[in-house]
PDB file of C-alpha atoms in Angstrom:
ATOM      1  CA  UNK A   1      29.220  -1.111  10.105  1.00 92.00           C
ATOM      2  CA  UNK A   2      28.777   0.211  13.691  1.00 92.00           C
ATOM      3  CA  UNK A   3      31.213   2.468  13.548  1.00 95.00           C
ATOM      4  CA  UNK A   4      29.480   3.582  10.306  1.00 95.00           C
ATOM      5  CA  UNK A   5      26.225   4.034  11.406  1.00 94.00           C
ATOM      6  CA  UNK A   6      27.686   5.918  14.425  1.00 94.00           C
ATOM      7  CA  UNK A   7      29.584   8.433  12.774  1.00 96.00           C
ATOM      8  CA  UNK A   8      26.312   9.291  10.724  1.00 95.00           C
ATOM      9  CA  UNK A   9      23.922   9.429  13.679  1.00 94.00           C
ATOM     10  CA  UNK A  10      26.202  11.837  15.066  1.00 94.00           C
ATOM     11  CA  UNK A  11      25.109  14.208  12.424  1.00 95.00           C
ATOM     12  CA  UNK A  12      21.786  14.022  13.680  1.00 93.00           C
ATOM     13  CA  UNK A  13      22.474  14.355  16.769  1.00 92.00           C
ATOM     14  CA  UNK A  14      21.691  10.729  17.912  1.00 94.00           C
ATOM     15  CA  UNK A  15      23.492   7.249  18.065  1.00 95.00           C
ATOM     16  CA  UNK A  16      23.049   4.344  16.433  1.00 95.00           C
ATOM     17  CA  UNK A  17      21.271   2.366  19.161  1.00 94.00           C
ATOM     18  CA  UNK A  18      18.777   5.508  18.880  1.00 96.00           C
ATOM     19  CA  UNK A  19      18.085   5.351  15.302  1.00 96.00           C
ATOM     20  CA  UNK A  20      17.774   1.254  16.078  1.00 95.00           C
ATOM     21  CA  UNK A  21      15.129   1.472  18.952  1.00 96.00           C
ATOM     22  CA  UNK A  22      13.216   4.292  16.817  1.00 97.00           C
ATOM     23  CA  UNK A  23      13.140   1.647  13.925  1.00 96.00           C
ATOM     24  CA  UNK A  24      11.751  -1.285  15.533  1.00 95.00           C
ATOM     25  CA  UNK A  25       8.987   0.547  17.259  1.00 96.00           C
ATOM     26  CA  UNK A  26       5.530   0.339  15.746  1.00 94.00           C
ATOM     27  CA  UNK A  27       4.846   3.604  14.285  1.00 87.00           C
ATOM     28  CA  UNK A  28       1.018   3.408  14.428  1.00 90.00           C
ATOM     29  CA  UNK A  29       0.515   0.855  17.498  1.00 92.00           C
ATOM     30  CA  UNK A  30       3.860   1.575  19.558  1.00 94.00           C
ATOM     31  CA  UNK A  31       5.262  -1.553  20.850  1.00 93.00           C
ATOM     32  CA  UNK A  32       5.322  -3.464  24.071  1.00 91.00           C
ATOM     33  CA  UNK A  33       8.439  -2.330  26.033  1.00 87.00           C
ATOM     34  CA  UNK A  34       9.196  -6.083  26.795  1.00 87.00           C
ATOM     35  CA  UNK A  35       9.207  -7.268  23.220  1.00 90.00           C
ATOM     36  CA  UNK A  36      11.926  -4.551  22.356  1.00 90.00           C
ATOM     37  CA  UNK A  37      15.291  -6.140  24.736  1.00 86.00           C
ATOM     38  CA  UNK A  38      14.863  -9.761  22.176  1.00 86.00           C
ATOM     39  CA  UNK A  39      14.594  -7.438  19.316  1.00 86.00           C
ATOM     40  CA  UNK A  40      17.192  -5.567  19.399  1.00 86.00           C
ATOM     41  CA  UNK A  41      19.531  -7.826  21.360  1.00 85.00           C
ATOM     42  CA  UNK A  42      20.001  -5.808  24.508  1.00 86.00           C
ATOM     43  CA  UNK A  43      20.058  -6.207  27.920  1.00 88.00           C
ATOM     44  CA  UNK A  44      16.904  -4.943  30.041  1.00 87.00           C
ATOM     45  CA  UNK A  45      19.387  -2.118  31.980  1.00 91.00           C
ATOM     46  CA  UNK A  46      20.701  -1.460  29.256  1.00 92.00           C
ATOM     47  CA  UNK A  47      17.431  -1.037  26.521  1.00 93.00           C
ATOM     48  CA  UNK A  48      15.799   1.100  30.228  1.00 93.00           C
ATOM     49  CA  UNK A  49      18.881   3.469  30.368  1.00 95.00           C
ATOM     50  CA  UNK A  50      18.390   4.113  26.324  1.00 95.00           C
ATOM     51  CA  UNK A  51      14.404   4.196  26.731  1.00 96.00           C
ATOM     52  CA  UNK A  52      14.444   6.752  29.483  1.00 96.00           C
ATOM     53  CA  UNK A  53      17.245   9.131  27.004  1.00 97.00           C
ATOM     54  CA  UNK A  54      15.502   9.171  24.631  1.00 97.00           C
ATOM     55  CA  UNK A  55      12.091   9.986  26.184  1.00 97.00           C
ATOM     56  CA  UNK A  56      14.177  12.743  27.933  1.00 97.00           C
ATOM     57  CA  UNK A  57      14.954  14.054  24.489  1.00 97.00           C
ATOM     58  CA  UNK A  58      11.379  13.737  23.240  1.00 97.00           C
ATOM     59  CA  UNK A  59      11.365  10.871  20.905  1.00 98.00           C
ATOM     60  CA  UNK A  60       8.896   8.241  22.941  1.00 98.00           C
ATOM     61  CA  UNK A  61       6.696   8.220  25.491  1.00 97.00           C
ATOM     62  CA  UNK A  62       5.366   5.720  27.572  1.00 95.00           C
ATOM     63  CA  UNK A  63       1.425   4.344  27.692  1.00 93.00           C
ATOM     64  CA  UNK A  64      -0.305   1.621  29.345  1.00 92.00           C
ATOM     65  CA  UNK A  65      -0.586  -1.616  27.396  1.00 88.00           C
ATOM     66  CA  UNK A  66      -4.841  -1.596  27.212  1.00 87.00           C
ATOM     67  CA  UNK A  67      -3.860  -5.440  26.300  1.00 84.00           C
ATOM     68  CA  UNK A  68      -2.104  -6.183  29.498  1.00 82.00           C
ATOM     69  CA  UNK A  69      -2.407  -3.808  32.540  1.00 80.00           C
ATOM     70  CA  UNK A  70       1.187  -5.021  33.970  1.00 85.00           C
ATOM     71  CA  UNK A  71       2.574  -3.767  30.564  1.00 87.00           C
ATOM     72  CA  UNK A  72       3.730  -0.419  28.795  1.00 92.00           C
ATOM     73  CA  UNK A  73       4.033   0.553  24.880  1.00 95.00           C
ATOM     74  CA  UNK A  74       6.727   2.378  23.961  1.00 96.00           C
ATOM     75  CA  UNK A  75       5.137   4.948  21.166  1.00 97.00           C
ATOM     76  CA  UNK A  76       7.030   7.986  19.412  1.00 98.00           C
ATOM     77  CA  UNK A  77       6.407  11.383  19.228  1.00 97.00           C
ATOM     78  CA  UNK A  78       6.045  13.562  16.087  1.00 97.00           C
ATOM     79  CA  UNK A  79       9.729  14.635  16.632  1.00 97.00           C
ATOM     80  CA  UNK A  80      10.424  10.845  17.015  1.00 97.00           C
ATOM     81  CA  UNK A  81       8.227   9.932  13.864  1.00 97.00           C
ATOM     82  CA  UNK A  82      10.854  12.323  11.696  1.00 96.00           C
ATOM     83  CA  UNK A  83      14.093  10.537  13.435  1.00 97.00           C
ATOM     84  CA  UNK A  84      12.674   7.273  12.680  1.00 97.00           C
ATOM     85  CA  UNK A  85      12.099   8.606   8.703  1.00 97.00           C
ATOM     86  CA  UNK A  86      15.626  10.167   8.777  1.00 96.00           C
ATOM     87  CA  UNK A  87      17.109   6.397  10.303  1.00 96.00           C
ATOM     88  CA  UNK A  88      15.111   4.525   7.589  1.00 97.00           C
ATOM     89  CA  UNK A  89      16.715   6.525   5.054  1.00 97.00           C
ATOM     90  CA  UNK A  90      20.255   6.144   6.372  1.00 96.00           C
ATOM     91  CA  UNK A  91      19.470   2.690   5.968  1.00 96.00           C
ATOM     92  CA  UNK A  92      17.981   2.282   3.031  1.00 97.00           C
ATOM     93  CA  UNK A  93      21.167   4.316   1.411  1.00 97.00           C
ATOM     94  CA  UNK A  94      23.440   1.504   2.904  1.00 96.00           C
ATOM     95  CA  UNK A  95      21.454  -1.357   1.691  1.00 96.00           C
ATOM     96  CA  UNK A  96      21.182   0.069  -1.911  1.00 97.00           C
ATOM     97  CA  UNK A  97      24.914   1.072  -1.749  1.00 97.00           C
ATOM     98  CA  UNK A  98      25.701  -2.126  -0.925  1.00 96.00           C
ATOM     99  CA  UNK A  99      23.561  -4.237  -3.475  1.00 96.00           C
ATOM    100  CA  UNK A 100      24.750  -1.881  -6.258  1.00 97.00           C
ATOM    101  CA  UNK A 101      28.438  -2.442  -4.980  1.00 98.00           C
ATOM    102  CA  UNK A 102      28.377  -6.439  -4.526  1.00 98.00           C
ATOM    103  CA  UNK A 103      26.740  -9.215  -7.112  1.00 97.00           C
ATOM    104  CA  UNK A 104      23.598 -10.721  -6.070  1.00 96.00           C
ATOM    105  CA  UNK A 105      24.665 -13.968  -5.594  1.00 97.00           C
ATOM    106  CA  UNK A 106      27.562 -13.221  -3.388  1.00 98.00           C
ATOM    107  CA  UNK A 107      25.423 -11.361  -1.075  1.00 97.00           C
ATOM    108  CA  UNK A 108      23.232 -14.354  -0.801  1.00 97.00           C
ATOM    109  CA  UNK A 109      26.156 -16.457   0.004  1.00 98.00           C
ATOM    110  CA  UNK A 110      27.481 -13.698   2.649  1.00 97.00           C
ATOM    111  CA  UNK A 111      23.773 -13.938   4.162  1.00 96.00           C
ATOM    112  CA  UNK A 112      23.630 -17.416   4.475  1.00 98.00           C
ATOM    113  CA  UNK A 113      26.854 -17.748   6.074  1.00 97.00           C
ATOM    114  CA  UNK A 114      25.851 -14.939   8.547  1.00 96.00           C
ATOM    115  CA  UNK A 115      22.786 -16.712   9.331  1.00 96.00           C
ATOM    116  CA  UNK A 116      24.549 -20.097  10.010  1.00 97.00           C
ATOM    117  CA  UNK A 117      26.497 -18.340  12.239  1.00 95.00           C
ATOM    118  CA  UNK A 118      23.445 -16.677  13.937  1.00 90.00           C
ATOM    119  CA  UNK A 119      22.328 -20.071  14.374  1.00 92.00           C
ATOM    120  CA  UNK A 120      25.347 -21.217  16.090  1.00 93.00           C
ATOM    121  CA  UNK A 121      25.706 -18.598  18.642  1.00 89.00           C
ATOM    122  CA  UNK A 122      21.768 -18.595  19.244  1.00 85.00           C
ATOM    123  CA  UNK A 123      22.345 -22.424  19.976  1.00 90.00           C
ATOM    124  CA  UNK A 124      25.580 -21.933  22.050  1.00 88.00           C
ATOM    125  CA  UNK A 125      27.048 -24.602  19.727  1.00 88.00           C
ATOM    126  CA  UNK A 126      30.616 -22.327  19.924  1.00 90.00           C
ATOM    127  CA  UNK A 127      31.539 -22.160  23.606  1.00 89.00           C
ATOM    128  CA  UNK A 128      28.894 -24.155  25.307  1.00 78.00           C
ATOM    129  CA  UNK A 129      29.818 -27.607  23.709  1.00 64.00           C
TER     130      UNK A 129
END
């Protein structure tokens, strides 16, 4: 699905992580840079090294949090606003691809087997036993 995703963010121009971050900022409020890392699963170096590329390319920009003075929102630009649109639609295609393609209630069983498992990792009940 990575791979996926990848190959049609490069069409855009972007990467998949991109389209990601753009999608789980708050288009209206922005969102607190701190809250995106346990979002989207990333490591802080990491989630800084994509923030600062893709305010270099114009998609974010960075504001004082007028909640918490320590803190910054990440908000998005106009041109950011259209990559977010253009990611939500790449998405969107997939999901409806895949709920035409695969019955209803095997997709519930594949999500509740991918949640267990979400569970058990989240819990370290694999490796940390």
């Amino acid at each position: 699905i990575a791979k996926m995703y990848n190959e049609e963010a490069l069409k855009y121009e972007s990467t998949m992580a991109t389209g990601f971050l753009l999608l789980n900022i708050d288009f209206e409020q922005g969102t607190a840079s701190t809250s995106l890392g346990p979002k989207m699963g990333m490591e802080a170096t990491s989630l800084s090294r994509l923030i600062k590329k893709m305010e270099a390319r114009g998609l974010i920009y960075r504001e004082k949090n007028p909640n918490d003075g320590r803190g910054v929102l990440i908000k998005l630009t106009e041109f950011g606003v259209k990559k977010r649109e253009t990611s939500k639609q790449s998405v969107l295609k997939f999901n409806n691809t895949v709920k035409e393609s695969i019955p209803e209630n095997k997709l519930n069983i594949f999500f509740e087997v991918t949640e267990r498992i979400n569970e058990l990792i989240s819990k370290k009940l694999i490796f940390d036993k």
